Coordinates of C-alpha atoms in Angstrom, one line a residue:
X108 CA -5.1 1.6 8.1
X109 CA -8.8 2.6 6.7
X110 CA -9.1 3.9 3.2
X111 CA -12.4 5.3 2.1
X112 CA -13.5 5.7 -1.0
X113 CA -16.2 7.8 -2.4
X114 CA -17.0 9.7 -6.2
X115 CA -17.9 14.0 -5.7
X116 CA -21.7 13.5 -6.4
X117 CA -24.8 10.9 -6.5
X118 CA -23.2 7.6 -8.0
X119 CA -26.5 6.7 -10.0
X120 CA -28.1 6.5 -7.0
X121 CA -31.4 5.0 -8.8
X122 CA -29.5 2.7 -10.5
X123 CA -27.6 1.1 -7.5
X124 CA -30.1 -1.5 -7.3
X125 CA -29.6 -3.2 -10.7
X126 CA -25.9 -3.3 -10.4
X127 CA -24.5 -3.5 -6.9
X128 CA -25.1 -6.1 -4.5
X129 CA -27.4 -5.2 -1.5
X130 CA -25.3 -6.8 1.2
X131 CA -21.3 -7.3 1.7
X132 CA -20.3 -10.7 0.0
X133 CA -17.0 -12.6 -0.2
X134 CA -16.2 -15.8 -2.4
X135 CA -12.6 -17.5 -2.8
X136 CA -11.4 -19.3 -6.0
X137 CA -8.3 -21.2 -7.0
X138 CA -5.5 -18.4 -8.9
X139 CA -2.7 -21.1 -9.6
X140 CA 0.5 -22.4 -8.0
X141 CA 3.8 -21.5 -7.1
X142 CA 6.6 -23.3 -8.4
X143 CA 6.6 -24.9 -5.2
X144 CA 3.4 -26.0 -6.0
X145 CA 1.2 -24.1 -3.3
X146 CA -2.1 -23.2 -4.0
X147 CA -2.8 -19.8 -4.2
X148 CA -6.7 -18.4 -3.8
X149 CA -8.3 -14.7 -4.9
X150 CA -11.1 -14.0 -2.7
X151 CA -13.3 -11.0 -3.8
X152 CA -15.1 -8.5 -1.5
X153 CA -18.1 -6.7 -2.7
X154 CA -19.7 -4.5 -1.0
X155 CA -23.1 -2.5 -2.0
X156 CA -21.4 0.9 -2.4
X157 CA -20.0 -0.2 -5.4
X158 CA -16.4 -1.5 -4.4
X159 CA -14.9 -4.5 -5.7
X160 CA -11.6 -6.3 -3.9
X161 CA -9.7 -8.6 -5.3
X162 CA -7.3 -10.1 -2.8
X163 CA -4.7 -12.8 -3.7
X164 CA -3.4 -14.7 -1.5
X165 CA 0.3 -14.8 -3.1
X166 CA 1.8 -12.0 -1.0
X167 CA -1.3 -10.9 0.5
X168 CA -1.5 -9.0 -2.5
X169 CA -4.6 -6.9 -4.2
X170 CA -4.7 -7.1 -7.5
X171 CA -7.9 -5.4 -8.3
X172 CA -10.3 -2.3 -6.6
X173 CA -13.3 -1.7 -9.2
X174 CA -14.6 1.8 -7.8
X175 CA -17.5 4.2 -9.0
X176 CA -16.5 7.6 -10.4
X177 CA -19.1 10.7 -10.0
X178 CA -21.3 9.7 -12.8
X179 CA -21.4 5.8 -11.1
X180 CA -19.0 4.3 -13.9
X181 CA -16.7 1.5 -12.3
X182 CA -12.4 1.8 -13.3
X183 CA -10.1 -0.3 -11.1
X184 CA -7.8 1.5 -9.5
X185 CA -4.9 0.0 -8.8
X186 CA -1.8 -1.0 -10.4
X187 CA -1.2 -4.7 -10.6
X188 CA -1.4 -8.3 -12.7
X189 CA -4.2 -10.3 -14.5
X190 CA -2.4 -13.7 -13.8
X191 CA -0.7 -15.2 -11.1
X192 CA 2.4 -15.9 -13.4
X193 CA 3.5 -11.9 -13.5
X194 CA 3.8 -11.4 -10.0
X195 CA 5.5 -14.8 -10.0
X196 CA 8.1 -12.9 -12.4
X197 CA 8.7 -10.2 -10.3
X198 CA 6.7 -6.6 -9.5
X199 CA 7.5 -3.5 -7.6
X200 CA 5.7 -4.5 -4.8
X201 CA 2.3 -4.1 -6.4
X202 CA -0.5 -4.2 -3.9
X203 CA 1.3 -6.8 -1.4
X204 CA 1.5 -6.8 2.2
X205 CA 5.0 -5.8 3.0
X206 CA 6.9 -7.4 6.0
X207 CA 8.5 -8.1 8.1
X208 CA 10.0 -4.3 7.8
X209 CA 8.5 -2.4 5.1
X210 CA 11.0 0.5 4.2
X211 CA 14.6 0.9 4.2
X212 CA 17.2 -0.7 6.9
X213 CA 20.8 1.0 6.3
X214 CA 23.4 -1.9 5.4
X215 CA 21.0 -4.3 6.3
X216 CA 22.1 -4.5 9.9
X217 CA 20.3 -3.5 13.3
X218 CA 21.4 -4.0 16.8
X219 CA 19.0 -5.2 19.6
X220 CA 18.8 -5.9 22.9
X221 CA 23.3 -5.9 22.5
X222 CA 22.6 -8.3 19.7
X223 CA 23.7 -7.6 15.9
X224 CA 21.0 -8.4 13.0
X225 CA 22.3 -9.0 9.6
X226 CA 20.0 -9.0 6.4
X227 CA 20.2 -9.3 2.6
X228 CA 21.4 -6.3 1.1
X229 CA 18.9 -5.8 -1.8
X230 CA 18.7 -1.7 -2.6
X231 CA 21.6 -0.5 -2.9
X232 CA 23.4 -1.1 0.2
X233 CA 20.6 -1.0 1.9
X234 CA 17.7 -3.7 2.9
X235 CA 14.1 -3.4 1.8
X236 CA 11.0 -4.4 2.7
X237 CA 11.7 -7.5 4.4
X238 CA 14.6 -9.0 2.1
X239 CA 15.0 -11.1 -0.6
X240 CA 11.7 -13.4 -0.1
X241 CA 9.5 -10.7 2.4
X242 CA 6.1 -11.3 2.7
X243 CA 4.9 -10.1 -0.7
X244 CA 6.6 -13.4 -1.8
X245 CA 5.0 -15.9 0.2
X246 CA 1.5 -17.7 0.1
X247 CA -0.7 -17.2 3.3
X248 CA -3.6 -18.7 4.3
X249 CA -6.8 -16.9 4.2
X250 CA -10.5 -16.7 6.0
X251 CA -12.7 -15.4 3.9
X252 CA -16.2 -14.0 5.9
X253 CA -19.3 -11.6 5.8
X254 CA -22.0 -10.3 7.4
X255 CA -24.6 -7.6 7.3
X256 CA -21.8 -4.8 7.9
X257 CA -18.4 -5.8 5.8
X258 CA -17.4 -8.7 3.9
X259 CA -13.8 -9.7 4.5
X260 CA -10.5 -11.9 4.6
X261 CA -7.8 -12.9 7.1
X262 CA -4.9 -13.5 5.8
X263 CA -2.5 -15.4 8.3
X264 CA 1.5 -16.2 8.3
X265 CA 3.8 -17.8 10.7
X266 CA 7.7 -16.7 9.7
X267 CA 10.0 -18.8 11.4
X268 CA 12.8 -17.3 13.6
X269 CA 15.7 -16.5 11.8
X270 CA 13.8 -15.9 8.5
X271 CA 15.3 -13.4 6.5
X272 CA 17.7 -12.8 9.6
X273 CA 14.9 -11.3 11.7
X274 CA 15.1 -12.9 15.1
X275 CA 11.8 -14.5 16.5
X276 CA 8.8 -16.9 15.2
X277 CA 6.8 -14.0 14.4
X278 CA 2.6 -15.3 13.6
X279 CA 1.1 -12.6 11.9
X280 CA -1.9 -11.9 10.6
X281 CA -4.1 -8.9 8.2
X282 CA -7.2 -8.4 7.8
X283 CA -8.8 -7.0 4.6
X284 CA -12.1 -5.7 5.4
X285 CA -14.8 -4.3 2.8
X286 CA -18.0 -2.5 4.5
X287 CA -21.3 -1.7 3.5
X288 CA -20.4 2.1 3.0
X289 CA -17.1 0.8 1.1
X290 CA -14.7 1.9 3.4
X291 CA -11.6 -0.3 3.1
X292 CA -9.9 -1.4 6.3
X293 CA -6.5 -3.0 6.8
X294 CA -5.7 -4.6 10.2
X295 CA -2.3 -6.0 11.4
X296 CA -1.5 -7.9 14.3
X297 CA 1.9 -9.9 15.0
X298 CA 3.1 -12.0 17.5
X299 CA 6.4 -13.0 18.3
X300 CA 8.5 -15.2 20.3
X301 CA 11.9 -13.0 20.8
X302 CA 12.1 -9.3 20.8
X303 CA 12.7 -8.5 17.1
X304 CA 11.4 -5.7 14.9
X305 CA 8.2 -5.0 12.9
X306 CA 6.5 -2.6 10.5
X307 CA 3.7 -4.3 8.3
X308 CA 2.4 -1.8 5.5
X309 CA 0.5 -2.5 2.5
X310 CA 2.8 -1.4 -1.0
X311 CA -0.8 -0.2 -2.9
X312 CA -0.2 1.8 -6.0
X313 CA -3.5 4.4 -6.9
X314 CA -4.3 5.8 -9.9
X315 CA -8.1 7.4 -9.3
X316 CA -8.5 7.8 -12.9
X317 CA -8.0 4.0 -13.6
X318 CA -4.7 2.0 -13.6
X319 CA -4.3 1.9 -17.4
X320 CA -5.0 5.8 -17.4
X321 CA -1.8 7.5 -17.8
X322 CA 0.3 9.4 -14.7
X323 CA -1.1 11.0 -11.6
X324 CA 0.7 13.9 -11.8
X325 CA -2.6 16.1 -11.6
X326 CA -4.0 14.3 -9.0
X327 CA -4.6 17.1 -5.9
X328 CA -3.0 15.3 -2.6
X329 CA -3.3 16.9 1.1
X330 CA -1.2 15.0 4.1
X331 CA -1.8 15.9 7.3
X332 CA 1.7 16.0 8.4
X333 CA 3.4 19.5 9.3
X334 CA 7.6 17.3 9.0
X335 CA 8.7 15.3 7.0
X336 CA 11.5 12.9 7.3
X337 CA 15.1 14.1 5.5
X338 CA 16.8 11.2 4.1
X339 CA 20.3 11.2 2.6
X340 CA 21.4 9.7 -1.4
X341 CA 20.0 6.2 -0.2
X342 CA 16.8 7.2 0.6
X343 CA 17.8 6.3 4.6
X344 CA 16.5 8.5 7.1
X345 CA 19.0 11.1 9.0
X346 CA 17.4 11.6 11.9
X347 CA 15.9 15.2 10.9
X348 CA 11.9 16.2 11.3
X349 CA 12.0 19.0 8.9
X350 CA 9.5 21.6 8.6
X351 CA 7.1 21.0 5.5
X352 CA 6.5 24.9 5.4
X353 CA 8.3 26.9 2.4
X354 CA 9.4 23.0 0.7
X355 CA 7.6 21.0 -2.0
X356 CA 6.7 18.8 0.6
X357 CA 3.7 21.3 1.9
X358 CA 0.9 19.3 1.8
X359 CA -1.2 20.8 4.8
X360 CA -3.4 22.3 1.5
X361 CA -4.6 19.8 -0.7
X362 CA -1.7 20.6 -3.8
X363 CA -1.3 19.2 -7.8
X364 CA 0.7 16.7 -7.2
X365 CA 3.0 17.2 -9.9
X366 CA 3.1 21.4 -9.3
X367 CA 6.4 20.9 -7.9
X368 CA 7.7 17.4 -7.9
X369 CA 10.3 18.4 -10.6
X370 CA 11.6 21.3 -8.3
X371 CA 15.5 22.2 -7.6
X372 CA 15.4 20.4 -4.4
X373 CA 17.9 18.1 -2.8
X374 CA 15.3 15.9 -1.0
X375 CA 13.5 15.2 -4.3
X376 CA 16.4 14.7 -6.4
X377 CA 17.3 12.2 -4.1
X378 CA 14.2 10.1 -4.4
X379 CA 13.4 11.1 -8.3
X380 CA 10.6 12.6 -7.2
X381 CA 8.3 12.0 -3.6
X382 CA 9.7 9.0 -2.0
X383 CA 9.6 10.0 1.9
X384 CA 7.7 9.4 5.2
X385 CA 5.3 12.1 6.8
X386 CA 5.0 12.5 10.4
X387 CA 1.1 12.5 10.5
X388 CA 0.1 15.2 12.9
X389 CA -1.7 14.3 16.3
X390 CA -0.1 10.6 17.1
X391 CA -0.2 9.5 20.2
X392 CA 0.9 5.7 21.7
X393 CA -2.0 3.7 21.6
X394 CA -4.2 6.2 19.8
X395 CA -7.0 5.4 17.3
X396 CA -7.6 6.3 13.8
X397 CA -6.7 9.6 12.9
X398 CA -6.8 11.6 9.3
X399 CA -3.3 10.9 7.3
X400 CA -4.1 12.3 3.5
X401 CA -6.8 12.7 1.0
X402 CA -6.4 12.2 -2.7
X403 CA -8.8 13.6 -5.3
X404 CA -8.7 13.1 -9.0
X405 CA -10.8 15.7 -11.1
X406 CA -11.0 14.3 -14.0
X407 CA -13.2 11.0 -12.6
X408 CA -14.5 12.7 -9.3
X409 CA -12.6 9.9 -7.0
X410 CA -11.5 10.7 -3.8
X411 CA -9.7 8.4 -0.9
X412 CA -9.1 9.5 2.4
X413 CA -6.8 7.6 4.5
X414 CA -6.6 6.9 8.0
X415 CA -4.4 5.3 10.4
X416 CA -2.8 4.8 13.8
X417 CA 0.3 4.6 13.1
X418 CA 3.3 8.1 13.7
X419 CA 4.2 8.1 9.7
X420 CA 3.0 7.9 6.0
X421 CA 4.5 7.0 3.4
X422 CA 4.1 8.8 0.2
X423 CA 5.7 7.6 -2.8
X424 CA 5.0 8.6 -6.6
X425 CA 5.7 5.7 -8.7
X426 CA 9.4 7.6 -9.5
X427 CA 11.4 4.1 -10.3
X428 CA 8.4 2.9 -12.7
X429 CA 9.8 3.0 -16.6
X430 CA 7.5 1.3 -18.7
X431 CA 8.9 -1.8 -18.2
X432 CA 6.2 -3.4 -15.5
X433 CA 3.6 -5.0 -18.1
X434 CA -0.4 -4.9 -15.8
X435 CA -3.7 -5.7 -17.0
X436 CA -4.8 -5.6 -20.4
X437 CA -1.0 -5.3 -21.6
X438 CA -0.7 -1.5 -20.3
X439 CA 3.0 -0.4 -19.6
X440 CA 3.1 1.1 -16.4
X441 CA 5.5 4.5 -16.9
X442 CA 6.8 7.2 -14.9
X443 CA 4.2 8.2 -12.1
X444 CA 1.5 5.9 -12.9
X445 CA 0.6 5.3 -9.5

């Protein structure tokens, strides 16, 4: 996955200087322990375009993005935690690396190779993102690094086989890279020792005008994806690609996000809102990076493009959040704050 970040217009271009660095850096710090008494690390990235990443290694989790808006004025951007205690206590997922199956499994079972899988049940009666300790809950170790063209971190796990119920020693390991132009880029790469079943995402939450700055229903969003995937009362796929043309899900135009997220539809009453995959247009096996969305905020002149190889996206808008999720500097996180 790359995200890039950029603000419409010069970000105080003569000023750049005096307040960003001139090269990619990275530095690692003690954050705490677990209750296990593992030592958990936040490495920050910096690079001179005026992005700032804060990367814990609790979950492979980022807890902070400091970017420039159009008049060069830094917010961070992403939902999350000053202290490792809060994330401790329990989040929704903010800003981890999910795994080993980010999403939905029905009844928490799956069948491979004439084999039968069984999971913890914890949505529902369904299973999600990776059970009841995934990888957001686990500490990994971590590389920090830099040179002339990104600063970064690697960030590696080994889950043994039968963890979770997932069949396999699986060694994984993510990258986080920061680079000179502040482009962020996320790299995945598993290895396992049975045939089992994958799919690593990061669980990011954006708000472009700031985290602490209210919902992103006027953010303008365009996905590159012509279907979408249908998905029945528990938020589990059917099996249909449907259309996005004549549904609230026509993103192919950028669109106000919240224009018609309240609309009389089935899909969206099911999720509360956007909660559903995109079949990003132009996937091929084994291709390379290819558009997936591009989110703009007005108000600040933020704008993130993302990129990936992968068939699907994501898109979810912060529908289950009610106030009740505490971040940084006390802010309550409400409905569709990220």
């Amino acid at each position: 996955i790359l995200v890039m970040l950029a603000a419409f217009g010069a970000a105080c271009a003569g000023e750049r200087g005096d307040r960003f660095p001139e090269r990619p850096g990275a530095e690692s710090r003690p954050f705490g322990h677990t209750p296990g008494r593992d030592s958990v690390k936040l490495i920050t990235l910096r690079s001179p375009s005026g992005i700032e990443l804060d990367v814990m290694t609790y979950g492979g989790t980022v807890t902070r993005l400091l970017a420039p808006d159009r008049h060069g004025e830094t917010a961070d951007i992403v939902l999350g935690h000053e202290w490792l205690e809060s994330y401790l206590a329990g989040t929704p997922y903010f800003g981890a690396i999910v795994g080993r199956y980010g999403n939905r499994i029905a009844g928490g079972r799956f069948s491979l190779d004439d084999s039968e899988y069984e999971l913890a049940v914890n949505n529902g009666p369904n299973h999600l993102h990776g059970g009841l300790v995934g990888f957001d809950k686990v500490v990994w170790q971590a590389e920090p690094y830099e040179n002339e063209a990104e600063s970064g971190v690697v960030l590696t796990y080994v889950s043994a086989d039968g963890d979770e119920g997932y069949p396999g020693e699986l060694s994984v390991s993510v990258t986080y890279a920061l680079t000179a132009s502040g482009d962020l880029r996320i790299d995945y790469e598993a290895v396992t020792t049975r045939p089992t079943v994958v799919n690593l995402t990061h669980h990011g939450y954006w708000n472009l005008a700031g985290h602490g700055a209210g919902d992103i229903v006027e953010h303008e969003l365009q996905i590159h994806a012509d279907r979408f995937t249908v998905v029945d009362e528990t938020l589990i796929p059917t099996g249909e690609l449907r259309p996005v043309e004549g549904t609230p899900f026509d993103f192919r135009q950028s669109e106000v996000i919240g224009s018609r997220i309240d609309a009389d539809d089935e899909q969206l009453a099911f999720g509360g809102g956007y909660d559903h995959n995109f079949v990003v247009v132009g996937w091929t096996e084994g291709g390379g990076l290819r558009p997936a969305a591009v989110l703009h905020d007005p108000a600040s002149g933020r704008t993130m493009e993302v990129l990936t190889t992968e068939p699907g996206m994501q898109f979810y808008s912060g529908n289950f959040l009610d106030g009740s999720d505490f971040g940084k500097g006390g802010v309550a996180y409400g409905h569709r704050t990220g």
